[in-house]
CSV table of C-alpha atoms and ligand atoms in Angstrom, one decimal:
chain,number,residue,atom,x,y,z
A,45,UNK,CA,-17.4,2.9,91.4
A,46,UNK,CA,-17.0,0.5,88.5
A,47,UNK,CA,-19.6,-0.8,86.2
A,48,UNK,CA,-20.0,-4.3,85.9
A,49,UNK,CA,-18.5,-5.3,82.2
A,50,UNK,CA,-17.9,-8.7,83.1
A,51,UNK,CA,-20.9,-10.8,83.6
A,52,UNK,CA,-21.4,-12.3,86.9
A,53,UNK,CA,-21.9,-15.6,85.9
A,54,UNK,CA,-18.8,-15.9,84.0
A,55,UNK,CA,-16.6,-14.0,87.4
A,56,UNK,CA,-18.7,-16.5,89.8
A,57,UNK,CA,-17.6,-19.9,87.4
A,58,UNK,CA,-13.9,-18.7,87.0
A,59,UNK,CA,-14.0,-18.1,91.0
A,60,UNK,CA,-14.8,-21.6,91.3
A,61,UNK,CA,-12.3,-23.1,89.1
A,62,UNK,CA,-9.6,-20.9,90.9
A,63,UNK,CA,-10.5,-21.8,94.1
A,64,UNK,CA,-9.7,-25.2,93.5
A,65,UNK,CA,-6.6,-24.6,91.4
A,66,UNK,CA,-2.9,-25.2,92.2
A,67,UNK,CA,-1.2,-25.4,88.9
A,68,UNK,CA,-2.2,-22.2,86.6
A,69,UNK,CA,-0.5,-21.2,83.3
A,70,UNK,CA,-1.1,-17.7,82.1
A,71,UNK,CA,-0.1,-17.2,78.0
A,72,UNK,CA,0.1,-14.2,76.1
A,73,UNK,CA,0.7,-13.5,72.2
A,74,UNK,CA,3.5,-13.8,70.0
A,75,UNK,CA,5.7,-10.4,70.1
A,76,UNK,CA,4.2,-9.7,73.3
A,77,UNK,CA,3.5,-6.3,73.6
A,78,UNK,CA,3.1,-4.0,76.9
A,79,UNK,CA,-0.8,-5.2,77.3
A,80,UNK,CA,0.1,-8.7,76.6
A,81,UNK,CA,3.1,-8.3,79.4
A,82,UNK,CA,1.4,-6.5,81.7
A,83,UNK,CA,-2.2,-8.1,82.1
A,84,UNK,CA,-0.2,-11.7,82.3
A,85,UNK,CA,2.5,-10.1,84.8
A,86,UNK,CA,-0.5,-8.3,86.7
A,87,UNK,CA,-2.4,-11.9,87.0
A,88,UNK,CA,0.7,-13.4,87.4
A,89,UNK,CA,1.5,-11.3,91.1
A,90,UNK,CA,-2.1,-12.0,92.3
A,91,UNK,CA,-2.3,-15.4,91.5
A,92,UNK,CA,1.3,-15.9,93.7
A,93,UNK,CA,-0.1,-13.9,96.0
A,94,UNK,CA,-3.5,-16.4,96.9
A,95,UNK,CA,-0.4,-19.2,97.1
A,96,UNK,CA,-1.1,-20.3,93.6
A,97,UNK,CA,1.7,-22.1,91.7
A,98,UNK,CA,1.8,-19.9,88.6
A,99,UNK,CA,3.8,-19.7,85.2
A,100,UNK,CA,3.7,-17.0,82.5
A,101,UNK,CA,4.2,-18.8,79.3
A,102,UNK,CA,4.6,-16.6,76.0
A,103,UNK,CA,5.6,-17.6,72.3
A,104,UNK,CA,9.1,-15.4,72.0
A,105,UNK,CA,10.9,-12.8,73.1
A,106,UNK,CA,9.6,-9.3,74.1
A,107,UNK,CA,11.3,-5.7,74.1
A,108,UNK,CA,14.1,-4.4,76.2
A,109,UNK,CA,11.6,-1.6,77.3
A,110,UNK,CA,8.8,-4.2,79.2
A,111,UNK,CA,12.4,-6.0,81.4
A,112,UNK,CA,12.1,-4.0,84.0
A,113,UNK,CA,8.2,-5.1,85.1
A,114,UNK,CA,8.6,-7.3,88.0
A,115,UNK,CA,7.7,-10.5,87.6
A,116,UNK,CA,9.4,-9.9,84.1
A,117,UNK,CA,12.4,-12.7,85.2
A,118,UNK,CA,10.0,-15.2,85.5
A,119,UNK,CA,8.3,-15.6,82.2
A,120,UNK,CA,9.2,-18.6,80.2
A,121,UNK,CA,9.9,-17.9,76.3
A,122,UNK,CA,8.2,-21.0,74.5
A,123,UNK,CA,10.4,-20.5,71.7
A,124,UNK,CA,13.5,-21.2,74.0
A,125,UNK,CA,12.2,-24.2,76.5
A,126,UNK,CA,9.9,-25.7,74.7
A,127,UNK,CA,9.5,-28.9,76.1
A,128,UNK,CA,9.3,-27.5,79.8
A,129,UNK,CA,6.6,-25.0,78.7
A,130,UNK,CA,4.8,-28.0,77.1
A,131,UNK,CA,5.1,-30.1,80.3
A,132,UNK,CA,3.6,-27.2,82.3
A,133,UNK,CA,1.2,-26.5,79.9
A,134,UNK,CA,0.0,-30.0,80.0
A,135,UNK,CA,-0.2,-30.3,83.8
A,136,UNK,CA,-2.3,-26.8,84.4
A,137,UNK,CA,-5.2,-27.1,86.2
A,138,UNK,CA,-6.1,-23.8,84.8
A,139,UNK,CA,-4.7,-21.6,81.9
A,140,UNK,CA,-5.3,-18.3,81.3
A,141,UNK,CA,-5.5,-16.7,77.5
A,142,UNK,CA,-4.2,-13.0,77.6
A,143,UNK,CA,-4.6,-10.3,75.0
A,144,UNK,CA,-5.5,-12.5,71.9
A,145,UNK,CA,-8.5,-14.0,70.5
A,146,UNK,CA,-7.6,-16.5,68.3
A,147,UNK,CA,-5.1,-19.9,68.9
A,148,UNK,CA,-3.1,-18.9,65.7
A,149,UNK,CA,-1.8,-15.6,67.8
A,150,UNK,CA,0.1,-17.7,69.8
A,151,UNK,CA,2.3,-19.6,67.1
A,152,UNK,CA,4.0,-22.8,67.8
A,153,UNK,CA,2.2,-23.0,71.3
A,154,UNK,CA,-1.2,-23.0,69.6
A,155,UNK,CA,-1.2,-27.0,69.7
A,156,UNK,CA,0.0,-27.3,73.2
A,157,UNK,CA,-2.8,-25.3,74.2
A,158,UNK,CA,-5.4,-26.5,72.4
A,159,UNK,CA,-4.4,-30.6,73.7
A,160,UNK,CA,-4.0,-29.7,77.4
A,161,UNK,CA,-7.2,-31.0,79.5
A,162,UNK,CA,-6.6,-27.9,81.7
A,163,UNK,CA,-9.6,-25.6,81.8
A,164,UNK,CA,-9.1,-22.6,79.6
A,165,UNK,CA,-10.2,-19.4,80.4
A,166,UNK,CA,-9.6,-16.5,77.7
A,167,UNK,CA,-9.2,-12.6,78.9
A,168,UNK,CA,-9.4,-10.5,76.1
A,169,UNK,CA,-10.5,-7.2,74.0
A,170,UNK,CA,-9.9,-8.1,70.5
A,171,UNK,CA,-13.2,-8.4,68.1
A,172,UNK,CA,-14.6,-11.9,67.0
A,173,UNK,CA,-13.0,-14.4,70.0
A,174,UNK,CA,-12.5,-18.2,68.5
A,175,UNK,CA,-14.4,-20.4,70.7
A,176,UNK,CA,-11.2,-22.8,72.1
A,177,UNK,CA,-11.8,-21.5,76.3
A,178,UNK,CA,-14.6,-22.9,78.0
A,179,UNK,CA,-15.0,-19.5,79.9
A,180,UNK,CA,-14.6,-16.1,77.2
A,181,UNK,CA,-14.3,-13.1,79.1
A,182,UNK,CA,-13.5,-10.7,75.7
A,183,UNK,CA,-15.3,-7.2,75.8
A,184,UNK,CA,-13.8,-5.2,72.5
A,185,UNK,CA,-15.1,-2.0,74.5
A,186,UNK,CA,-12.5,-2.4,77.1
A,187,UNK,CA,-9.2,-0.8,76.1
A,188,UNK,CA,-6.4,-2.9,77.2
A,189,UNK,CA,-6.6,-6.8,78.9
A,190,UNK,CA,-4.2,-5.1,81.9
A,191,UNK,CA,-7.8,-2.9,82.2
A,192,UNK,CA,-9.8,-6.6,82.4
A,193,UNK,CA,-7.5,-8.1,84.5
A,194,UNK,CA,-7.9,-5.3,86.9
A,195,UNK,CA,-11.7,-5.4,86.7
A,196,UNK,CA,-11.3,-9.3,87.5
A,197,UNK,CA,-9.6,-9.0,90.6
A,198,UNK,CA,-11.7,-6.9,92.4
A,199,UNK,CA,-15.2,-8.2,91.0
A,200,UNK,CA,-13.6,-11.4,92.5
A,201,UNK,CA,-13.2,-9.4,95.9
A,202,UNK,CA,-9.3,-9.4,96.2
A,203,UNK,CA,-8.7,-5.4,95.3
A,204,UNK,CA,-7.1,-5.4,98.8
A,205,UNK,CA,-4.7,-8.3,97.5
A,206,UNK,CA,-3.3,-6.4,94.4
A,207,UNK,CA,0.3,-5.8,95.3
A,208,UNK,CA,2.2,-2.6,94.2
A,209,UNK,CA,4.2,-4.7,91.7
A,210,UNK,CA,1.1,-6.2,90.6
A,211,UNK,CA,-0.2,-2.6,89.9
A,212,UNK,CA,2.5,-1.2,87.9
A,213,UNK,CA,2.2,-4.0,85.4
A,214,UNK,CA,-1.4,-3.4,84.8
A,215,UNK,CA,-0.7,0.5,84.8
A,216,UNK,CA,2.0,-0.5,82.1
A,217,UNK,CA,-0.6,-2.3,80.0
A,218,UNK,CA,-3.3,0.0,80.2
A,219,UNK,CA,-0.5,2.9,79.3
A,220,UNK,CA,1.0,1.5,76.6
A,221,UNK,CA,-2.4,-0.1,74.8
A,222,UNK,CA,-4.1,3.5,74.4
A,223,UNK,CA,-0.4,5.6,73.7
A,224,UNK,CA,-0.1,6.9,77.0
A,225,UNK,CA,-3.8,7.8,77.2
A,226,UNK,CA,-4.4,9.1,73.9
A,227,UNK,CA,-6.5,7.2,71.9
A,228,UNK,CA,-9.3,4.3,72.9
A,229,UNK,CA,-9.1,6.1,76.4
A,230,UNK,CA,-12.1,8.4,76.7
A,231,UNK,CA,-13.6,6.1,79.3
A,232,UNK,CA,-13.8,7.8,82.4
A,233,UNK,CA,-13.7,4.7,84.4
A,234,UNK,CA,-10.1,4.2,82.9
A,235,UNK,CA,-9.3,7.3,85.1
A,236,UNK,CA,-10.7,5.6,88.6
A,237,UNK,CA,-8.6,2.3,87.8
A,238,UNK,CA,-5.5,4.6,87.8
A,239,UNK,CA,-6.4,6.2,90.8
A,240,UNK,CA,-7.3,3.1,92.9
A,241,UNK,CA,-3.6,1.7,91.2
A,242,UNK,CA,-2.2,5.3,92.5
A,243,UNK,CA,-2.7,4.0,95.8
A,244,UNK,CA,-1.0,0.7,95.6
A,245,UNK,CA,2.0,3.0,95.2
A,246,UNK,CA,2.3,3.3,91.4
A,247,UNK,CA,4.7,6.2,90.0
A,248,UNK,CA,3.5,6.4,87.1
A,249,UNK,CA,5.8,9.1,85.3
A,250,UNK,CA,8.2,6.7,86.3
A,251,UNK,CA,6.6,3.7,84.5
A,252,UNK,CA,6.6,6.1,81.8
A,253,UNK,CA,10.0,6.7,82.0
A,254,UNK,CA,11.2,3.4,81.6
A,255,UNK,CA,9.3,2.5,78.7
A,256,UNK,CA,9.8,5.3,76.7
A,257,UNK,CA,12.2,7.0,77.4
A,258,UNK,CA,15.2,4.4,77.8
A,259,UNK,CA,15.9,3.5,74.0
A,260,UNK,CA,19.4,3.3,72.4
A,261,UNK,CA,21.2,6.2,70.4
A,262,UNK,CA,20.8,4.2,67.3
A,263,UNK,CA,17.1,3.6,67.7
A,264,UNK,CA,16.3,7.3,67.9
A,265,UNK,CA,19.2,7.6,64.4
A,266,UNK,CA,17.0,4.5,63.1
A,267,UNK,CA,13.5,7.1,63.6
A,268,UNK,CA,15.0,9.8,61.7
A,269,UNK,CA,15.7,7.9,58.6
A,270,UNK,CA,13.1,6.2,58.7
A,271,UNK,CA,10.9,9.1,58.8
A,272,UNK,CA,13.2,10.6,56.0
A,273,UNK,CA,11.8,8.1,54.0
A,274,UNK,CA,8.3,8.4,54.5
A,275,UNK,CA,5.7,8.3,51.6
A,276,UNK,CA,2.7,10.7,52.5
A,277,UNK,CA,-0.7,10.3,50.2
A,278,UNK,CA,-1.5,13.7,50.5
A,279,UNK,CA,-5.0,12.6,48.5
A,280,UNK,CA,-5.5,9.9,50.7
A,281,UNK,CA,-5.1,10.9,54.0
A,282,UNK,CA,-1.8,8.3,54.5
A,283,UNK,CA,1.4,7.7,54.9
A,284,UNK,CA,4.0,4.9,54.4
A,285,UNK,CA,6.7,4.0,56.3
A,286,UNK,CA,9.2,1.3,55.7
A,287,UNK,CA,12.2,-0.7,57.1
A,288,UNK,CA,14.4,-3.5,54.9
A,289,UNK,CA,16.4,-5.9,56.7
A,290,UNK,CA,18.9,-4.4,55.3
A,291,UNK,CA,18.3,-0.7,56.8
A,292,UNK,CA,17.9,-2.9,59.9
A,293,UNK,CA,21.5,-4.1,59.9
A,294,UNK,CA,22.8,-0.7,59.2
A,295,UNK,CA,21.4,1.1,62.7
A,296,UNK,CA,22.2,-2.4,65.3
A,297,UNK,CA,18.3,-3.1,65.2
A,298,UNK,CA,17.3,-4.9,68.5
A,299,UNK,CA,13.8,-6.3,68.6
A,300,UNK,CA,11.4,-3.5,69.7
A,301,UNK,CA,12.9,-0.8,68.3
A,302,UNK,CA,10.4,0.5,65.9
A,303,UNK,CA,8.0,0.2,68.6
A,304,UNK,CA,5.8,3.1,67.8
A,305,UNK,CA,7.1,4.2,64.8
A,306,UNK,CA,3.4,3.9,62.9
A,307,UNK,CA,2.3,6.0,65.5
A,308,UNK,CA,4.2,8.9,64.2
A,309,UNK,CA,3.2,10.0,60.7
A,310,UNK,CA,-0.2,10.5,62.4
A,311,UNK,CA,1.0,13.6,63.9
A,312,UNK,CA,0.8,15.6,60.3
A,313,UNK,CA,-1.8,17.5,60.4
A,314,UNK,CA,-4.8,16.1,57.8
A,315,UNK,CA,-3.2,12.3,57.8
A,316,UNK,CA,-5.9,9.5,59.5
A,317,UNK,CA,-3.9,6.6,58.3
A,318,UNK,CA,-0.2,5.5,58.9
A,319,UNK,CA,1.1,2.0,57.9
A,320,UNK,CA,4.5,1.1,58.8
A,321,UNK,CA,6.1,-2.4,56.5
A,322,UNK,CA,8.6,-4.1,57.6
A,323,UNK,CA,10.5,-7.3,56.9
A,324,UNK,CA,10.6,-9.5,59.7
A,325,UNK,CA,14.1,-10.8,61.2
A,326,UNK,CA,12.9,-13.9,62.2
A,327,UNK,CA,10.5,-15.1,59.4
A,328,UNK,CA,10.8,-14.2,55.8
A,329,UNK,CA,7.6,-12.0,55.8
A,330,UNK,CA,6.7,-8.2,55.8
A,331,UNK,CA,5.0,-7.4,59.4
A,332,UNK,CA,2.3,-5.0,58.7
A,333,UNK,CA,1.0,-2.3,61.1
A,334,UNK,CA,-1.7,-0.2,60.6
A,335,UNK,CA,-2.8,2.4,62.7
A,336,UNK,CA,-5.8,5.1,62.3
A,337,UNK,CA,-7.9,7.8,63.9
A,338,UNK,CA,-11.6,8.5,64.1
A,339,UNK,CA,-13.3,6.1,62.1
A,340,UNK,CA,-10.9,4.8,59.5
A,341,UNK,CA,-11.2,0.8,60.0
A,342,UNK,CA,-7.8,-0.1,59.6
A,343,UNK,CA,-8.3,-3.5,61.0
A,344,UNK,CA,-11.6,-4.1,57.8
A,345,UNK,CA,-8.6,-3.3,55.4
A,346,UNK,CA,-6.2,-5.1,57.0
A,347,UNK,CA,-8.6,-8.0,57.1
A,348,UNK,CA,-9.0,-7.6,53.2
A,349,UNK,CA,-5.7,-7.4,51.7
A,350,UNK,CA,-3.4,-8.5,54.3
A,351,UNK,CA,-5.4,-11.6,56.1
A,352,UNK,CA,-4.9,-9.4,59.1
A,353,UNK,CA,-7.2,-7.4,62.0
A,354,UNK,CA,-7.0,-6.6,64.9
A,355,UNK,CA,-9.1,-3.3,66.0
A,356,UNK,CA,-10.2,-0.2,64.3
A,357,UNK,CA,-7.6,2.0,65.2
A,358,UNK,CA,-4.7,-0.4,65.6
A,359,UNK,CA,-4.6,-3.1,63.3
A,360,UNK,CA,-1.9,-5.5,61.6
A,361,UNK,CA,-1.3,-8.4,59.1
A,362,UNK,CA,1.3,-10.6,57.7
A,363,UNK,CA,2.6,-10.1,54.0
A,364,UNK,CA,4.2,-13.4,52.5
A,365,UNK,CA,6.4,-11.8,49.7
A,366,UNK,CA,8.6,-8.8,48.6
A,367,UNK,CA,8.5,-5.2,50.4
A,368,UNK,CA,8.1,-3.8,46.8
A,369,UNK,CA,5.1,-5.7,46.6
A,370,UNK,CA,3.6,-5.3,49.9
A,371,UNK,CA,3.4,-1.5,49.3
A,372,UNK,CA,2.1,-2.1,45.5
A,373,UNK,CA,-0.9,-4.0,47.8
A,374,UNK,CA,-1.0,-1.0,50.0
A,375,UNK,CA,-1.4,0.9,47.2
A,376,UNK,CA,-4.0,-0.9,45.7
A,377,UNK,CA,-5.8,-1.2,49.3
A,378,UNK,CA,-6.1,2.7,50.1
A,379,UNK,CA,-7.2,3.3,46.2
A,380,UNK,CA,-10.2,1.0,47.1
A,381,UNK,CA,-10.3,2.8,50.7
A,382,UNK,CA,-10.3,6.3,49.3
A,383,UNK,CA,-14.0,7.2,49.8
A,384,UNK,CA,-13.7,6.5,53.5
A,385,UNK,CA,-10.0,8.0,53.6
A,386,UNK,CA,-11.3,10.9,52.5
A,387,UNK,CA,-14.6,11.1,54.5
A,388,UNK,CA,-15.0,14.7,56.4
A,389,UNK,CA,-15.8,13.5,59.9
B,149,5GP,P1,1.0,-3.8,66.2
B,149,5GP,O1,1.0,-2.8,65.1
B,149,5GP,O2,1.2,-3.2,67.6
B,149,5GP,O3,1.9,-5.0,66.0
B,149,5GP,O4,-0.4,-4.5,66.3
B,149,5GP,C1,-1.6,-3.7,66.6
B,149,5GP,C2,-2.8,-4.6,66.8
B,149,5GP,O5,-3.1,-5.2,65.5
B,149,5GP,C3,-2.6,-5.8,67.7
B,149,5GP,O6,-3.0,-5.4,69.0
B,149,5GP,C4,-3.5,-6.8,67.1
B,149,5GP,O7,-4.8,-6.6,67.5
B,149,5GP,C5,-3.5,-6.5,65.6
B,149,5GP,N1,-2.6,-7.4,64.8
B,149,5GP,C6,-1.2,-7.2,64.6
B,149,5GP,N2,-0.7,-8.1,63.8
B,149,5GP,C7,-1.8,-8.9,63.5
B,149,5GP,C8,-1.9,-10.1,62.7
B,149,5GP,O8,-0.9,-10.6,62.0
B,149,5GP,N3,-3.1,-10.7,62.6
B,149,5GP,C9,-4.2,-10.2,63.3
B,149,5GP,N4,-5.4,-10.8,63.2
B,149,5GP,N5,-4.1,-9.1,64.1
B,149,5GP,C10,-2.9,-8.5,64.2
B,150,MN,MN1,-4.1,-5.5,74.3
């Protein structure tokens, strides 16, 4: 059995509205990741199947790796049809807000959103929601939205309705938000979800499979350098990791293929915090990830000194200016850090 982290009130008012709703939008963040695909693909496969008229709307383009999800075909890029996305976006009865807290996380859509009379329901697990959804289901504990999206559904008594393609986009979420189970994932419920999603027919190596194991030769060339080049703070706790443009060019980068990279450095043995710069190809700034374990805050310091956040083991920001002086910044940030950096515990 599941406890009950969605409050009743909120699952019997969103019942309502989706009992009386034909036209429902579902929208997800800019760069969607696997959460931000899977909870809007896993909504997305219930909602067709209650005979629901239903459109996945995100900012831009996604990785290779999430294609295969089913449902994946479907999804309108913002970015690419504009002015169809704002029609639909405009005629929702409903529209669902996946994975992100705040209107500015979904880019050039934010004003589309925020003007359509639909009613707005947000779904989410990031700290400090903005109030722009007249319903805010956002519950920080939870580790992915797929996980919410999952709880949703059957507090709303349709567990029998989720399809097997429906499950494997939620499994995808939930897998790919806590690395495969290894961090945020200590919640034994997480465990049950996967069992109940294990019997819609899920393979879940298989899921596994295609999302990590299907990247090009020149991705896994791109990892080695990149990794050649790393900066470790041994007196920190940290390491750097960086990618130009430039170096981009050099190894055919495709978007997603330094997915996971900032994950890496946190495999040397003593290292709690692993930032990964790099300069955007589709706007001149440095994309900042941060990611931690135990209780670093990475999201407080990205909040500081990169007008980031996100949560306390996986954070990012945006760094208007030159590489050289994103990582003087960085610099300057884990100087200020190093008491907690170098907290035993
Ligand atoms: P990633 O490193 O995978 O791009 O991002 C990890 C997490 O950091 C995301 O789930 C999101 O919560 C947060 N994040 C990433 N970039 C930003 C940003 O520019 N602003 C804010 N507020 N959060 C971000
Ligand atoms: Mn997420």
């Amino acid at each position: 059995m599941l406890t009950k982290v969605i409050e009743q009130a909120k699952i019997d008012h969103f019942t309502k509205w989706f009992e009386r709703a034909d036209k429902i939008v579902i929208v997800s963040h800019v760069s969607p990741d696997g959460d931000a695909i899977g909870s809007s693909l896993g909504l997305y496969h219930f909602l067709i199947s209650q005979d629901k008229i239903v459109n996945v709307i995100v900012p831009n383009a996604y990785p290779d790796f999430l294609k295969w999800m089913p449902g994946s075909k479907d999804i309108l890029l913002y970015d690419r049809y504009k002015e169809f996305a704002d029609k639909l976006i405009a005629e929702a009865d409903v529209i669902c807000c996946l994975d992100f807290n705040a209107l500015k996380r979904i880019d050039e859509m934010a004003d589309a959103i925020a003007a359509s009379p639909a009613r707005k329901v947000m779904i989410d697990h990031h700290l400090y929601p903005e109030d722009f959804c007249r319903i805010t289901m956002s519950y920080p504990g939870i580790s992915s939205t797929s996980e919410l999206v999952f709880r949703l559904i059957c507090r709303m008594g349709y567990f029998s309705d989720i399809s097997k393609e429906g499950a494997e986009c939620i499994y995808t979420g939930m897998m790919t938000d806590t690395g495969s189970f290894t961090y945020n994932s200590n919640n034994r419920e997480i465990y049950f979800i996967i069992s109940e999603l294990l019997s819609k027919g899920v393979d879940k190596d298989d899921i596994y499979r295609k999302v990590y194991n299907t990247y090009s030769e020149s991705r896994l060339r791109l990892m080695g350098y990149v990794l050649s080049n790393m900066n470790v703070y041994s007196e920190y706790n940290t390491a750097l990791i960086t990618l130009t443009r430039e170096e981009q060019g050099k190894f055919h980068y495709i978007k997603g293929d330094s997915e996971g990279f900032v994950n890496i450095p946190l495999s040397i043995k003593n290292v709690c915090f692993s930032c990964f710069l790099r300069e955007d190809t589709e706007k001149d700034m440095i994309k900042i990830s941060f990611r931690s374990v135990g209780t670093f805050p990475c999201n407080q310091l990205a909040a500081e000194f990169f007008s980031g956040g996100g949560h306390l083991n996986a954070s990012g920001g945006e760094f208007y200016g030159s590489l050289a002086e994103a990582s003087a910044l960085f610099e300057k940030a884990i100087e200020k850090y190093k008491p907690l950096l170098t907290a035993k515990g």
